[in-house]
Structure formats: C-alpha cells, structure tokens
CSV table of C-alpha atoms in Angstrom, one decimal:
chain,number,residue,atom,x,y,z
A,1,UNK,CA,0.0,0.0,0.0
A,2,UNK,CA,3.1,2.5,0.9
A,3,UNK,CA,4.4,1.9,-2.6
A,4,UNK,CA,1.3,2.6,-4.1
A,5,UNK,CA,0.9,5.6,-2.5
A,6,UNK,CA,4.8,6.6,-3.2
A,7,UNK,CA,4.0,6.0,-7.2
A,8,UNK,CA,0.7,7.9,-7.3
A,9,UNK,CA,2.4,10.8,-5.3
A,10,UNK,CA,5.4,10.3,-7.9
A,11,UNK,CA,3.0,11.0,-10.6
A,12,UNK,CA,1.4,13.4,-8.8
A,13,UNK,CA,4.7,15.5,-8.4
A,14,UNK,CA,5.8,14.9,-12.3
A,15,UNK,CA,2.5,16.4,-13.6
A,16,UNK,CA,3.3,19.5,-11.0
A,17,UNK,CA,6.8,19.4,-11.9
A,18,UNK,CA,6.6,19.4,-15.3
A,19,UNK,CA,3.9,22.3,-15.6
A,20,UNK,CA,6.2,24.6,-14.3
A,21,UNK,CA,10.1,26.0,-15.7
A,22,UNK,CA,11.4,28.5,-16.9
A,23,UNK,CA,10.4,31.5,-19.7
A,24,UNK,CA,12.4,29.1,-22.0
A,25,UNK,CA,11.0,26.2,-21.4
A,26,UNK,CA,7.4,27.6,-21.5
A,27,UNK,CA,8.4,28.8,-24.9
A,28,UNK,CA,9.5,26.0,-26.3
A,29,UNK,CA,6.5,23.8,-25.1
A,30,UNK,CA,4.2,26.1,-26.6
A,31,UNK,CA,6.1,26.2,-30.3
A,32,UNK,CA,5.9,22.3,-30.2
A,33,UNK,CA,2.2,22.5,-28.7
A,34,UNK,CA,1.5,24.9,-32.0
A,35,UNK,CA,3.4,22.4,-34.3
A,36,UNK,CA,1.2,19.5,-32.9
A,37,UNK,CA,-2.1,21.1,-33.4
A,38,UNK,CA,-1.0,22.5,-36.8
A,39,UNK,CA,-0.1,18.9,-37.9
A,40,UNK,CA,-3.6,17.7,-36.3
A,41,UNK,CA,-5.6,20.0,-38.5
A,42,UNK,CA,-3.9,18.4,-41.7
A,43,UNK,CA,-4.0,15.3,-40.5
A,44,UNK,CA,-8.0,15.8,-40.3
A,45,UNK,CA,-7.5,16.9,-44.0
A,46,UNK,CA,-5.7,13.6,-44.6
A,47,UNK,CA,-8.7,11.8,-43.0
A,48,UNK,CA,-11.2,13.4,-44.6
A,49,UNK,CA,-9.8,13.0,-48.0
A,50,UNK,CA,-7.7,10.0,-47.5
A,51,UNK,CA,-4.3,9.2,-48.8
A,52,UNK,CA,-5.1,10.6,-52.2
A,53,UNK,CA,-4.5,14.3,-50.0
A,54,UNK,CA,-0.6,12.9,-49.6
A,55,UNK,CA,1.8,12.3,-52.6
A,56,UNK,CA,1.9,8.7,-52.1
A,57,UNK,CA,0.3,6.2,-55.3
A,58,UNK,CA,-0.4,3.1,-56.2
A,59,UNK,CA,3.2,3.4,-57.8
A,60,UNK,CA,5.2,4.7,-54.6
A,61,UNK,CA,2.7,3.9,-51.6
A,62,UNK,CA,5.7,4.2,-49.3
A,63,UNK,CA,6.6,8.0,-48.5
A,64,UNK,CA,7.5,10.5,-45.9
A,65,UNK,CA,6.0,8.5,-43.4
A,66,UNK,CA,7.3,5.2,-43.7
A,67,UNK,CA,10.7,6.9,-44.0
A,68,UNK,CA,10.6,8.8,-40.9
A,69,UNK,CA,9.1,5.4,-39.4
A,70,UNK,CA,12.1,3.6,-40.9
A,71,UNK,CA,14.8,6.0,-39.8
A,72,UNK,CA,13.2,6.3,-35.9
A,73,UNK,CA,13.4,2.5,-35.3
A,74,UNK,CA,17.6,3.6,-35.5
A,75,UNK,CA,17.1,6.1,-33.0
A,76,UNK,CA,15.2,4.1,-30.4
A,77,UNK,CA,17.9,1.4,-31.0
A,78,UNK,CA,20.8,3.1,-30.2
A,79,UNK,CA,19.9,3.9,-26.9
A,80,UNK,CA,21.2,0.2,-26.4
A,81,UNK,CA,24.9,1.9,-27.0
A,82,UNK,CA,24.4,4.0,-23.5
A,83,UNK,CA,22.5,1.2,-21.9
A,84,UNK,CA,25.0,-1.7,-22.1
A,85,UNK,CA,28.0,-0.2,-21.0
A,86,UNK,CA,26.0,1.6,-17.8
A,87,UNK,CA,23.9,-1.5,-16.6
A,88,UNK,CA,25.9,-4.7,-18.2
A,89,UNK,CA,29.7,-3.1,-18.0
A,90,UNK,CA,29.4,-0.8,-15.1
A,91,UNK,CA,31.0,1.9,-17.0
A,92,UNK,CA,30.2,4.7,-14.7
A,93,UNK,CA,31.4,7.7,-17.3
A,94,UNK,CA,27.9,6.4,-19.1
A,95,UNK,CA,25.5,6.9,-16.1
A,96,UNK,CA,24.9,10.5,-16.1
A,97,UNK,CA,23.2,9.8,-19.9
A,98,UNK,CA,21.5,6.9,-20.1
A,99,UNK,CA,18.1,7.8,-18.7
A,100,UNK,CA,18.4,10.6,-21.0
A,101,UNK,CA,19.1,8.1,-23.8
A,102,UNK,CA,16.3,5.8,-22.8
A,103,UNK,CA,13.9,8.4,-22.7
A,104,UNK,CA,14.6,9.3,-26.1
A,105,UNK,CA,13.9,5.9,-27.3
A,106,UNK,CA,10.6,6.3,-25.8
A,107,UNK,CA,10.0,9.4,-27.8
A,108,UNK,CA,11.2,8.0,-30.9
A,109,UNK,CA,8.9,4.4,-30.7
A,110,UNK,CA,6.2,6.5,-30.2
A,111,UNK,CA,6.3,8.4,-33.0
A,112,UNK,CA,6.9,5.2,-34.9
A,113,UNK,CA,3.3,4.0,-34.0
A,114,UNK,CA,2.4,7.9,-34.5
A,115,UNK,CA,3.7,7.4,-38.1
A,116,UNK,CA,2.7,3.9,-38.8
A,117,UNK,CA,-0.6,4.7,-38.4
A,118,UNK,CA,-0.4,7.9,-40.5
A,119,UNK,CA,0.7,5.6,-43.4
A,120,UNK,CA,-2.5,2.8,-42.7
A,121,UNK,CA,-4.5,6.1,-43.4
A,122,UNK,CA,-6.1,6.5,-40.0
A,123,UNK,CA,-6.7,4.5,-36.5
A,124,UNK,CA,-9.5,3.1,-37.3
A,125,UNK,CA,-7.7,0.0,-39.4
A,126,UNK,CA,-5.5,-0.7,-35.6
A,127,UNK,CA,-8.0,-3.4,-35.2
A,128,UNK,CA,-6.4,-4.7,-38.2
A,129,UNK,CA,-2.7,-5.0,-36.2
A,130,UNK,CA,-4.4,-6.8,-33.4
A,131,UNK,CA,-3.8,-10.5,-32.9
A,132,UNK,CA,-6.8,-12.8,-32.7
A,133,UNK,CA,-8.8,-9.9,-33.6
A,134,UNK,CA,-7.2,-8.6,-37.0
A,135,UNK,CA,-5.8,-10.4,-39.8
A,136,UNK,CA,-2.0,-10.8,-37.9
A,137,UNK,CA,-0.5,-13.1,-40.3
A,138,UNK,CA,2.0,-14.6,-37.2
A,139,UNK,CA,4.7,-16.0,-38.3
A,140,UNK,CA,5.0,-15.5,-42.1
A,141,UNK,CA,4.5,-12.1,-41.7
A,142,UNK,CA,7.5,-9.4,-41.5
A,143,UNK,CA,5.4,-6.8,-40.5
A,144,UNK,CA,3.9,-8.6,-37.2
A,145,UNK,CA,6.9,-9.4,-36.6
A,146,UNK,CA,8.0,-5.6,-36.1
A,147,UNK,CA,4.9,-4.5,-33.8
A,148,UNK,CA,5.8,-7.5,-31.7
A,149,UNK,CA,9.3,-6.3,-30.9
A,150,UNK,CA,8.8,-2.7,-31.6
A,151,UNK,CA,6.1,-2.5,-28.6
A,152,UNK,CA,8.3,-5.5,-26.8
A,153,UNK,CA,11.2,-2.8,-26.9
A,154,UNK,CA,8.8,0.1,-25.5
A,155,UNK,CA,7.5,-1.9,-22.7
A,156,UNK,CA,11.0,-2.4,-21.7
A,157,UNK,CA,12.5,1.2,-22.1
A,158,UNK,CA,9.2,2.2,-20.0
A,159,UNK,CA,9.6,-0.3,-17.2
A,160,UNK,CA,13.3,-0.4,-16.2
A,161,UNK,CA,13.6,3.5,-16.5
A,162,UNK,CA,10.5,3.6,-14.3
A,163,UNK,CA,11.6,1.7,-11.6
A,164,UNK,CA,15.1,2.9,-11.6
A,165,UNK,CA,13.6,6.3,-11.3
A,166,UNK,CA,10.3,5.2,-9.1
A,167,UNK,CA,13.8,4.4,-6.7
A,168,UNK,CA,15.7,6.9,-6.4
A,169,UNK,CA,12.1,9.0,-6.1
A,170,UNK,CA,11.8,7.0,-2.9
A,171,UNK,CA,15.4,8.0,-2.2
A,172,UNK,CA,16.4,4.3,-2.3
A,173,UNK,CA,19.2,2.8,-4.6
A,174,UNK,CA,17.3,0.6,-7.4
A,175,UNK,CA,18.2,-3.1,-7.2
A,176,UNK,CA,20.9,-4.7,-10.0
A,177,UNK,CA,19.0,-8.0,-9.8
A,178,UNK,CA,15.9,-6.5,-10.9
A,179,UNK,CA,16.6,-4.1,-14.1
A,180,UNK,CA,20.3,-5.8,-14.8
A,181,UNK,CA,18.3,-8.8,-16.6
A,182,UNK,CA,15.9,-6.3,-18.0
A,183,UNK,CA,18.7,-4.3,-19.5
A,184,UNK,CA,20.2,-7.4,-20.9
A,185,UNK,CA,17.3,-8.4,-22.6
A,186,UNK,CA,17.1,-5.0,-23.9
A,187,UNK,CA,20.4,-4.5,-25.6
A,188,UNK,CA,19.5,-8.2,-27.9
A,189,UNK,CA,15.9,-6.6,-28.2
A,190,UNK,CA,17.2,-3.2,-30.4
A,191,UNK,CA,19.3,-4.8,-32.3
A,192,UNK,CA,16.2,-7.4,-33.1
A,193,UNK,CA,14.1,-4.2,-33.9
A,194,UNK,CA,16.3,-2.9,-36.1
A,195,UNK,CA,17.2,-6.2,-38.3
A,196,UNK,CA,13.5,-7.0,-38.2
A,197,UNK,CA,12.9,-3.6,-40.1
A,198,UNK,CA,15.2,-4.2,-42.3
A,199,UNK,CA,13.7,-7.5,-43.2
A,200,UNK,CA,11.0,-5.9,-44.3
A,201,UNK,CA,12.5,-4.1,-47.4
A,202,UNK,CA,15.5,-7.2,-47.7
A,203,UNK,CA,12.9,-9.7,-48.2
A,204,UNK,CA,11.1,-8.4,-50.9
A,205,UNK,CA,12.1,-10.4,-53.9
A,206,UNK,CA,10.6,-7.6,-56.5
A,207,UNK,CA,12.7,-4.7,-54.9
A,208,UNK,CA,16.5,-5.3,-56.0
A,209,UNK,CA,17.7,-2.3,-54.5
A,210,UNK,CA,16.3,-3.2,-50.9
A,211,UNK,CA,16.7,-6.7,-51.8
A,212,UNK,CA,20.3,-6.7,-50.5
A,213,UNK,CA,22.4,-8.4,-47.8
A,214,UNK,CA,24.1,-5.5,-46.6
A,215,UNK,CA,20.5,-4.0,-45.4
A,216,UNK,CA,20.6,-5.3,-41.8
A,217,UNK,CA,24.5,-4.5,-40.8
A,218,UNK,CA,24.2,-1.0,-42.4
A,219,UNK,CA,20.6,-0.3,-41.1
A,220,UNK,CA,22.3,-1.1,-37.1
A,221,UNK,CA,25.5,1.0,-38.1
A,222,UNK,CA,23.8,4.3,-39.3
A,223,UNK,CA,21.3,3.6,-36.2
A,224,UNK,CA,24.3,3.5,-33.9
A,225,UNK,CA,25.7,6.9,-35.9
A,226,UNK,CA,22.5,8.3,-35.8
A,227,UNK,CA,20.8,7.6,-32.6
A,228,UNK,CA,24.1,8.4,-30.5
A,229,UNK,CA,24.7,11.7,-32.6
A,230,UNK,CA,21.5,13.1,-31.7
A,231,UNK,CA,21.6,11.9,-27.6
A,232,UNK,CA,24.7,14.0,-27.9
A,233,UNK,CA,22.9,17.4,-29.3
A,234,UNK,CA,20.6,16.8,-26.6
A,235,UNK,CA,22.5,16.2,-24.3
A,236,UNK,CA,24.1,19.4,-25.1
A,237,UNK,CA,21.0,21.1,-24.8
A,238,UNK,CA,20.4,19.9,-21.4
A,239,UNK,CA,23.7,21.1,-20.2
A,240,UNK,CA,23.1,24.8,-21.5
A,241,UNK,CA,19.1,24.5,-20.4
A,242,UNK,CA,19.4,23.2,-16.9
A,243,UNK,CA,21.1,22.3,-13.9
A,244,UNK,CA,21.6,18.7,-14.7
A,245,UNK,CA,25.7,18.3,-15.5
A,246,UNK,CA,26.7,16.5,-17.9
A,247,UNK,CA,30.6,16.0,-17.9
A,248,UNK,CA,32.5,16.1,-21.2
A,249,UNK,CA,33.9,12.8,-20.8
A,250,UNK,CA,30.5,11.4,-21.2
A,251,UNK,CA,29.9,13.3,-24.3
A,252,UNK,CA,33.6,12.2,-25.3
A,253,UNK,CA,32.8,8.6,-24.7
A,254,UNK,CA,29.2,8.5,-26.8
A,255,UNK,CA,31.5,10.6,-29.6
A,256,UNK,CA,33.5,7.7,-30.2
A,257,UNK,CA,30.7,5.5,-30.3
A,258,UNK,CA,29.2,7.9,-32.8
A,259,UNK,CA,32.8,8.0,-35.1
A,260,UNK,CA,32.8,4.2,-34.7
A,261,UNK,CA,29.8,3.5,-36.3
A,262,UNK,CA,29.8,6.4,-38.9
A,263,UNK,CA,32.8,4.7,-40.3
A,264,UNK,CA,31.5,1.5,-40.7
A,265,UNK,CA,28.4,3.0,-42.1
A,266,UNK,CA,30.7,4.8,-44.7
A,267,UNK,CA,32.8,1.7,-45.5
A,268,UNK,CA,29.6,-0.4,-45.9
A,269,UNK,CA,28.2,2.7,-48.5
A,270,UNK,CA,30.9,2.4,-50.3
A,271,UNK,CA,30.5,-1.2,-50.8
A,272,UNK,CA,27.1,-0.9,-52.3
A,273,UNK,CA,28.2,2.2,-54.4
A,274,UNK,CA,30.6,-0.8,-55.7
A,275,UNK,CA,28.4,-3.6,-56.3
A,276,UNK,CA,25.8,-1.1,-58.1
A,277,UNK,CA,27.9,0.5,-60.6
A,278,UNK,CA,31.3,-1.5,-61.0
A,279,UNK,CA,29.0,-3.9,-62.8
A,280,UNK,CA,25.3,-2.7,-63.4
A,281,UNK,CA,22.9,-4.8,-64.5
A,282,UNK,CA,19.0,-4.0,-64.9
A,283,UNK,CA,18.5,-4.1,-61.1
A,284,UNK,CA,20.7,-1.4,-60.9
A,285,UNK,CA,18.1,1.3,-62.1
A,286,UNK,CA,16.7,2.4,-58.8
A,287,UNK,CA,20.3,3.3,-57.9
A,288,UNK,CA,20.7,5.1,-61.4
A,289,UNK,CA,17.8,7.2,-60.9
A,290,UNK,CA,18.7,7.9,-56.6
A,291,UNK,CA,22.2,8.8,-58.0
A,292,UNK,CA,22.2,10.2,-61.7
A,293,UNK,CA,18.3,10.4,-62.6
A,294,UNK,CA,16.7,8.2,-65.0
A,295,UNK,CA,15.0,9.6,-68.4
A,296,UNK,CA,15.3,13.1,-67.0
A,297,UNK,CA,13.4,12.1,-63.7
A,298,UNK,CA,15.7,13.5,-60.8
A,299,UNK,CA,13.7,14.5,-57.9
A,300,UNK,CA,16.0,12.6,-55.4
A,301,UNK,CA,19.0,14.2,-56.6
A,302,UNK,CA,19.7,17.3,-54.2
A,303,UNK,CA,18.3,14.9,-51.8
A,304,UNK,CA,21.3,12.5,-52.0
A,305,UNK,CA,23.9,14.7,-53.0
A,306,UNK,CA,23.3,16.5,-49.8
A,307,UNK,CA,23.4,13.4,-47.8
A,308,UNK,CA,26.5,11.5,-49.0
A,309,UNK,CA,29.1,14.9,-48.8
A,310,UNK,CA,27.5,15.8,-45.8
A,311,UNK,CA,28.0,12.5,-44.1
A,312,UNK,CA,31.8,11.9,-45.2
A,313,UNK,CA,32.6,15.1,-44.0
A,314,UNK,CA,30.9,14.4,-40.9
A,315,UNK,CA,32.8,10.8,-40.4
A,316,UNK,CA,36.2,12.3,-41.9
A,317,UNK,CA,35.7,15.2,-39.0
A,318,UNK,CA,34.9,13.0,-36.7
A,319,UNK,CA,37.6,10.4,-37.4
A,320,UNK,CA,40.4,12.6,-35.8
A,321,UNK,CA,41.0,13.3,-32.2
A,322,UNK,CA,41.6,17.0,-31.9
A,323,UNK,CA,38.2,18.0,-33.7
A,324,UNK,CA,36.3,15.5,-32.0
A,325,UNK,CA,37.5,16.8,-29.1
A,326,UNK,CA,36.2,20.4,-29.6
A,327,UNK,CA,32.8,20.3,-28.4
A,328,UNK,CA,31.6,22.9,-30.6
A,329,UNK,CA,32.9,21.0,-34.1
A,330,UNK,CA,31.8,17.5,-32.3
A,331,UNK,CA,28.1,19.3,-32.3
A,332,UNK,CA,28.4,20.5,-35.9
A,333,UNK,CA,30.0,17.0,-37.2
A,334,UNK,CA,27.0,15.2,-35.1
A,335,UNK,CA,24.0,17.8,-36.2
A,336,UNK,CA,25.8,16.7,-40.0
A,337,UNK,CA,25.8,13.2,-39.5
A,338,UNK,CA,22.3,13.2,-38.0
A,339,UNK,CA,20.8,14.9,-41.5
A,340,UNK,CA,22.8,12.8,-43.8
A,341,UNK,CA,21.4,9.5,-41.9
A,342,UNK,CA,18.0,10.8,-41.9
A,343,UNK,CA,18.1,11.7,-45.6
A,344,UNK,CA,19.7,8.3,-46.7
A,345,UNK,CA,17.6,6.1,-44.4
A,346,UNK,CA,14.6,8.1,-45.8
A,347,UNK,CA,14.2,9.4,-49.3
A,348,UNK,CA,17.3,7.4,-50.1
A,349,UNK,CA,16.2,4.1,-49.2
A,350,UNK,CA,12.5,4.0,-49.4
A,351,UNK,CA,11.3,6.2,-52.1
A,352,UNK,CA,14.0,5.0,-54.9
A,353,UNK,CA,12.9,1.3,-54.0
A,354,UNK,CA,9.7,2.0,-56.2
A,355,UNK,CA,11.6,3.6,-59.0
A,356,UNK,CA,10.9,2.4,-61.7
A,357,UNK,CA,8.0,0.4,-61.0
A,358,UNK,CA,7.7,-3.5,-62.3
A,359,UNK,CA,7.1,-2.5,-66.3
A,360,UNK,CA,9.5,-0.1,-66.2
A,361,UNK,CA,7.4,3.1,-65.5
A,362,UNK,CA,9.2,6.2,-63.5
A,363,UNK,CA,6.5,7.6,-61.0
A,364,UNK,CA,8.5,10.6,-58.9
A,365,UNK,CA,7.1,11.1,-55.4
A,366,UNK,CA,6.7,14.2,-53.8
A,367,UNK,CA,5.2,14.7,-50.5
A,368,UNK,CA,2.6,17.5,-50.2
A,369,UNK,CA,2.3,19.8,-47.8
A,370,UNK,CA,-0.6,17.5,-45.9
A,371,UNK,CA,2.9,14.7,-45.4
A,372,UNK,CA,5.0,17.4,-44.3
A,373,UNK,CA,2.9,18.9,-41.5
A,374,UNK,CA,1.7,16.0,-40.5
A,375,UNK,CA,5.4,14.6,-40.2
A,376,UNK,CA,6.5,18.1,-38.4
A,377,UNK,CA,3.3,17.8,-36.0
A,378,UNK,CA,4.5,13.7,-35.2
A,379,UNK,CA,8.5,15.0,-34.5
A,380,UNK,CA,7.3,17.9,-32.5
A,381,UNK,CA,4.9,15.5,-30.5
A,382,UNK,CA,8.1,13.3,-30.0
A,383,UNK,CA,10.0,16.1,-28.3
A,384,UNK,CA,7.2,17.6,-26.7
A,385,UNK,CA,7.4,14.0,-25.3
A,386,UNK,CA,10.5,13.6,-24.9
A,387,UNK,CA,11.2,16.9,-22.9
A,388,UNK,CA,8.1,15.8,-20.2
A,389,UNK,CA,10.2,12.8,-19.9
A,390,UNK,CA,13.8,14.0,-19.7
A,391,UNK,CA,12.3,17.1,-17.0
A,392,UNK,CA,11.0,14.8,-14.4
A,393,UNK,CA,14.0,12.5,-15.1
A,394,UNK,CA,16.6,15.1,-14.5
A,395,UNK,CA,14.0,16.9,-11.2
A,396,UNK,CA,14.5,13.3,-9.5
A,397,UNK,CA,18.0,12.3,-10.4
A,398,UNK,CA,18.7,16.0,-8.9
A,399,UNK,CA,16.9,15.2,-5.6
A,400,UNK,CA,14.6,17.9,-6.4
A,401,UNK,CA,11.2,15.1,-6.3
A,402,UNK,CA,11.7,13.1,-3.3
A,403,UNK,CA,8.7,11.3,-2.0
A,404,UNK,CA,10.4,10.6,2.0
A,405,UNK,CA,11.6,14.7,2.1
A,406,UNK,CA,7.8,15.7,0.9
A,407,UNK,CA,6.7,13.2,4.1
A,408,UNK,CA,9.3,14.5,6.6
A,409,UNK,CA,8.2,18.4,5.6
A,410,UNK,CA,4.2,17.8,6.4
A,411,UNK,CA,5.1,15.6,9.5
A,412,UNK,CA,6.7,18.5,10.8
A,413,UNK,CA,4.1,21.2,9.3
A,414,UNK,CA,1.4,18.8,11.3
C-alpha cells in the first residue's frame, strides 16, 4: 500500500513538476504544442480525404512517413549503446546519460506507432494489427513481426527507466537483480528491432535495391551513428538548459561510439556504391535514378547529393582526435551526420525502392504539404514527449522530487 501511495504521489509530483520552468521552457512547449495542433488539422484533411491528400500512389505507396518510421526505429535502437556499458559493464562515465538516452527511445517508438498509423490512413484500421482480432499473419508475416518487438522494446524502455527512477524518487538505490536482466534483454531486443525492419524491405524479392544483404548490418550502423549523434545534441542542450551536469567525458565517450559507427556505415556505403555501378545490370536502375536520374526524372537528386558529402565530412571530422574533441565542431560533425542519416535512411532508401516500377514506368514522389505537417506535427509530439520525460527524469535524479523529504516536511508542518 506504501508503494502505491509513493508511485501515485510520484505521478502526482511529475505532472506539477513538469507544468512549471522557466520563460524558455514555456516557450518551447508552446512552439511544439503549436506544431502539434498545426499537424492535427492536416491530419484531419488527410482523413477526410484520405491518402489521395498525400503524394503517395499506387506506384510509390511508401513515402514521408514510412521513411521517418524507418529511420526512428535507428534512434530508439541506439539507446542500447548508452545502456550496455552503464547496466551490463558498469561503466560509470555512461551513467549521467543513459536515462536521457532511454527516454529518447521512448520518444522515438512513439512516433513510430504515430507514423505507422499515418501511413495505414487512420486509427481506425488498428484493429487490423491486433492478434486474434485482426488479420496478424503470425509467423509468415514481417510486419507482425515488427509491432511485436517494436512494442516489446517500448515496454521495456518504459519499465526499467520507471523503476530505476520510481527508486531513487523514494530515495532508495534501485536493485541490480531487478533491471540488470531487464537491460540485458534489452540490448538483444534493439538490435532485433532494427534487423526486423530491415527485413522488411531485404525480403522483398521484387525490390532489388532493398533486396540486399548489406541491409541489416548497415541499417544497425547508421542507427548506432545516428541515434548516438543526436543523444549527444541533446545532451548538449540539457547542459546549456538546466542544472543537470553532464561531464564532457561522457559526451567524449558517446563521440567515439558515434565516429565508430559512422565509419562502418561509410565503408559499408561504399560497398554498395561498388556492387551497383562497377558492374550494373537491370537491377541497378533504382540506384541510377537515386544517384544520376533516370529519363530526365531526378527528384532525389539534391536529396542525396546533400546526404552523401555531408555524411563523409561528418565521419572524416569525426575520425580525428583533436576535432572530436572540440565540443563545438563534435556538435556541428554530429548535427551533420544526424541529417545525412535521416536523408539516406529516408528518401534514399524508401522512395528509390519504387523507381521504376515493375514494367519499367518512372513515377516521382513528392510529399505534399498534408505529409510534411503531418510529419513536423509527429516530430514535435516526440519532443514535446521527450522533454516531459527528460524534466521529471533530471528533477528526480537532482533530488529535487523526493517522496520521503515531501513526508518528513508535512510531519513537521502537522
């Protein structure tokens, strides 16, 4: 009964907490708060008109939305890369970010279900995702396969950050033996989410360009570029926001992680650049037309050619000490890497998959403005999200919500 009452007063305390802060911070929640109802009111054109209001066809029915779906699954993955070395390797350096990370990854699987069900066209075909209700399709299906361990993943990032903080809200140390397994299981779970995603495109026989081997390594190495750059940007927002100090060593330590990957993700590029133009055959075309344009069809061009110098300068930056170092060129280099990533993961991987269609037809996509608002009014939910999370996170850590000091004041006020 005590814990109960320690949990409901937590909540209690987080809604209060989180209601009040700073000029900034009432700023900012009310420019994402705007964003979010802006991106409602299209997505009520969208549902009113259906998905002939998007730029999405029977050609290319995968747009904006399943690419921002595709490239999120990275960032809730790579919060793995803060949680393994905190719980599993005791790396204290780590332990100052890792709630932070986790609560991103939150944030980001929600706005996969956010975006997921833009694509199905509305809520009302959920039912259709449900098992023993809708048509699941368990096993043979990819896709099932994904909402099993995409919500899997986001019951576990919501459970062990929960206690740990539900814990230390009770000024009490959280016990290894009961999020340690947890956090084990979670570190094989992202890098199942990720590879399962990935199946999705790979295993589509009629798709050459995602049909590819490469997919699921490279789709885990631009996640753990990625998902790790970004943590770092906010992380460096949170230092110049709040009390909540976060050493550089920490940020030095998730910069390697970031340069590590990045490189990986470059060599791996590289390799399919090879294998699609050293020796093209028909099933080369999608790349043709994502790199060079096919029959005067080059939509994706200033797309990619943004994305591939942006990301080599990133990784070169990155690559030696001294400029990683520098905080303010690590931030610039990560900000880089986090665009280029988003861009290649999203119009470079999805959109060209459809180009050209089975009979040879080039259908361009475009997303109207109905996509885009919709897609800014999902991101801005996920940081509006995100921030609720990471501001009662950092008010605990920083003793600030303590349920036994709240007790101790009203004994002595009675």
């Amino acid at each position: 009964m005590e814990t109960f009452r320690a949990f409901i007063s937590m909540v209690k305390d987080s809604i209060g907490y989180i209601t009040h802060g700073s000029k900034v911070y009432h700023v900012w929640m009310f420019f994402l708060s705007l964003i979010i109802l802006i991106g409602m009111y299209f997505y009520a054109i969208q549902l009113e008109e259906g998905l002939s209001a998007t730029g999405m066809t029977d050609r290319v029915s995968w747009g904006l939305y399943i690419s921002n779906f595709t490239f999120l699954v990275g960032v809730a993955a790579a919060a793995v890369m803060l949680v393994m070395p905190t719980y599993v390797l005791k790396d204290i350096d780590f332990k100052q970010a890792v709630l932070i990370g986790e609560g991103l990854a939150v944030a980001a699987l929600i706005m996969c279900l956010a975006f997921v069900v833009a694509d199905m066209g509305g809520p009302s075909v959920l039912w259709h995702m449900i098992p023993g209700i809708g048509v699941f399709n368990f096993p043979s299906s990819m896709l099932t396969w994904d909402i099993i361990v995409l919500n899997g993943y986001l019951f576990i990032n919501i459970t062990i950050p929960l206690y740990i903080l539900f814990r230390h809200y009770q000024g009490k140390e959280a016990k290894a033996k009961v999020y340690v397994p947890g956090s084990i299981l979670s570190v094989l779970w992202a890098v199942g989410i990720h590879l399962v995603t990935a199946f999705l495109y790979e295993g589509l026989q009629a798709r050459p360009f995602w049909n590819n081997a490469l997919l699921g390594p490279r789709f885990l190495a631009s996640a753990f570029a990625a998902g790790p750059a970004l943590i770092i940007l906010v992380l460096a927002a949170i230092r110049k926001f709040s009390e909540f100090k976060i050493e550089d060593k920490t940020i030095k330590k998730i910069a390697l992680i970031v340069t590590v990957a990045a490189q990986i993700n470059l060599i791996m590029l590289v390799s399919e650049l090879f294998k699609e133009f050293y020796a093209p055959t028909h099933h080369s075309e999608s790349a043709y037309y994502l790199f060079f344009g096919l029959d005067g069809k080059t939509a994706l061009l200033p797309w990619i050619w943004t994305a591939i110098p942006l990301n080599v300068l990133a990784t070169i930056l990155l690559t030696f000490h001294k400029l990683r170092n520098n905080l303010n060129i690590l931030y610039i280099c990560c900000f880089m890497l986090f665009i280029a990533i988003w861009i290649e993961k999203g119009f470079g991987l999805i959109v060209p998959g459809f180009i050209p269609g089975p009979y040879g037809k080039i259908a361009e996509y475009t997303p109207t403005w109905v996509e885009i608002w919709v897609t800014l009014g999902i991101w801005a939910l996920g940081a509006f999200i995100f921030t609720m999370l990471a501001k009662t996170s950092i008010g605990i850590e920083l003793g600030k919500l303590r349920y036994k000091k709240k007790r101790a004041v009203q004994t002595e006020t009675t």
